[in-house]
């Protein structure tokens, strides 16, 4: 046998399929053989390496050398012949199939991306990820042909974000400056962007004209505040003289975070950064004043936001009730719901010209005289289909519901706050629960909880009254928020025994980098409305969140709804807010605090984190008091820093589970014209293979068990405990999981509270009571099969659920130890004691029929899935929400 060192010195390069020559890597051969071994249930790395050496021997004897490098096909041919010659016919067969499948995937990728060559990102990302990128994110020409590779897209984004760092270089930026610069000199360049397309570069990264526009606008903003030491032409001179090439390292840092699937910003950033629209935020809130001029202004602004790829939340409670007198016309008001229909129509029209439709959140406060009509409005199909709707709950209503004997509650006039009529709070909550039981809407937004630790109320002159379309981001009118999510499943490292552990140090590093990333977005964003530009920069609100939580817990062998799971998630959540806020303070030291910071409660030592106040200090993992002292001394760059947003399409690109949700299903079936195949969670599949359990028959059995392994005798008990799905978890534990994250998150959580089909409206009501009691800022309940468009496609129509789910001991202990209100305790306990046998309960046939005909993605006509309150297409990545 030829020595390895001789081989490696003899063969240093390999010819790729596109004709280019690259470095020879022995390990790639070993990996391919190892995968073939695993496919035959032989997880033997040593054998793979031994067989690789045989391949290398054959290469040398066939005359390949440093002057005559082999091609990829040459090496693959050698692998096949070596396996056969050494008596491994089954492995050879597996390798041939593997090679064929790789070729097919490669061809499918090239077809999807409209290219003859795959870049490094295209090779790394799986086909589903690339389909999502192709359908929504990659640039296209006027013939609708893809003109951008995935790596070029991520580079486009990273360059724009890096400009935010460049503009704060200490040689040109001064925090407390009062230097006057000629900003008109800079803005003149906006009229000649085409002349500067790809003329400047940072290191090896060229700026296109839209990057150049971001540089101009960012410079002008800072110059108007007296923070630019030099004029714009001098800035360009220094840029041309390579004075800022060091920032190529920052660009590469942001690029690496994205291509390594560690972090992704919200969808508008990936769609529009370095592009014509240039609008990078997902979340917006507009006011809706009770006058025609204001209504039309908000409608027009909403259209501009939809056009730019954002979604809008509006609280309609200022509009007078239906039938009220309109003094200016002597007519009667048509009511808030009628004006929601206007916005709904605008959304429908505008969506036809963009990459995605706009999304809306329509809110009505519980005291509004039209509240009953609002609650029941969406129970019928075809009504306000571009809206999520939620009832805004305030403290007075909650007191009437849980503390008063008769439940009397007064609805009030929008004009003068005078009493209109009295209702019963219990009847109203029952109406909401029944509506949500039937149609999954409305949701509830607990404005009393949202404003409990709102440090911004004093600066903005009142409480928060609206959220973005998915309810996780509270905003004042004309504020926006840019979001981003860290893929926690990729922040693990292998221990000596082969098991995973979480890399806390890397988590901190990533939090700090991504906080800076999102702060930069604010400076290089091209806002669609001037008022949004002003309000967003006054607060500099960002929303750093997570995805891949369920996959992470699978890797760590931690059950999602266990005591260990809850405590681990709580620590993850606390670290996220602590390090992002600490980094925000560091940014304030170097770049300045957000403009309205002195008018907030931050200088008084208050912070917008419930866990700091509600959890004993000995239960804190981090020194929050020290952080508060830093905020008081230096200020903070962003009014809030954390939000757990929907990550539907983002998690598809990152190839991980959604947000902090449990996995939707471990296996689900897809039928195609040539047969059927199964989508399987990749971590679960690996564990099945490692334990010799993988088979098509077992996958089919799991798919027909609502995608769950519960109660399947072939699956070991330890695996059943670890690999839980959304339907394995009792609805009360869904609430508990949301609560442990909410304790430490500044904004709110996008989460669907999944309920089985057979729960009652009383269960939904109990969920509301429990949600408020454990500190949630909002709740979306989804009972399987409840919508006229069935979007929770669990499995095929023959699916059978053969297991019961019950609340965890952790949840029971929490209720016993924490809930003291007699009414709440009684209602929750009654709901949790209800035990219904689920043996052989089949999905109702009418639901299946509706699913077949109505539950289709508007883009590719495949099935939709409801996750985090959003309809997501698992094929093309279509999402009913704007952030993910």
XYZ file of C-alpha atoms in Angstrom, residues 261 264 485-490 546-555 560 569 644-666 681-683 724-726 867-868:
51
model
C -26.987 29.200 9.288
C -30.708 35.326 9.814
C -33.136 35.090 14.880
C -30.222 33.019 16.171
C -30.264 29.328 15.256
C -29.562 27.736 18.640
C -29.345 24.244 17.152
C -26.042 25.213 15.534
C -34.151 32.595 18.419
C -35.038 29.575 16.314
C -34.058 25.932 16.431
C -34.976 25.498 20.109
C -36.692 22.140 19.605
C -33.796 20.825 17.517
C -31.324 22.012 20.137
C -33.184 20.132 22.862
C -33.200 17.005 20.693
C -29.431 17.243 20.312
C -39.088 20.068 25.837
C -34.983 27.489 28.106
C -39.079 35.920 19.726
C -40.668 36.358 16.322
C -42.111 33.878 13.797
C -39.336 32.215 11.814
C -41.354 30.154 9.356
C -39.298 30.702 6.204
C -36.147 31.723 8.082
C -36.045 28.379 9.856
C -36.457 26.657 6.492
C -33.383 28.529 5.216
C -31.495 27.809 8.456
C -32.687 24.170 8.288
C -33.942 24.103 11.868
C -37.154 24.034 13.902
C -39.349 27.123 14.167
C -38.679 29.762 16.818
C -39.092 28.394 20.333
C -41.893 26.084 19.175
C -41.789 22.321 19.660
C -41.397 20.398 16.425
C -44.579 20.327 14.375
C -44.136 16.641 13.457
C -41.168 14.276 13.408
C -36.628 15.599 11.229
C -32.925 15.249 10.443
C -31.832 14.803 14.082
C -41.801 15.171 21.612
C -43.912 17.097 19.096
C -46.422 19.910 19.390
C -46.784 27.452 13.103
C -46.254 30.435 15.429
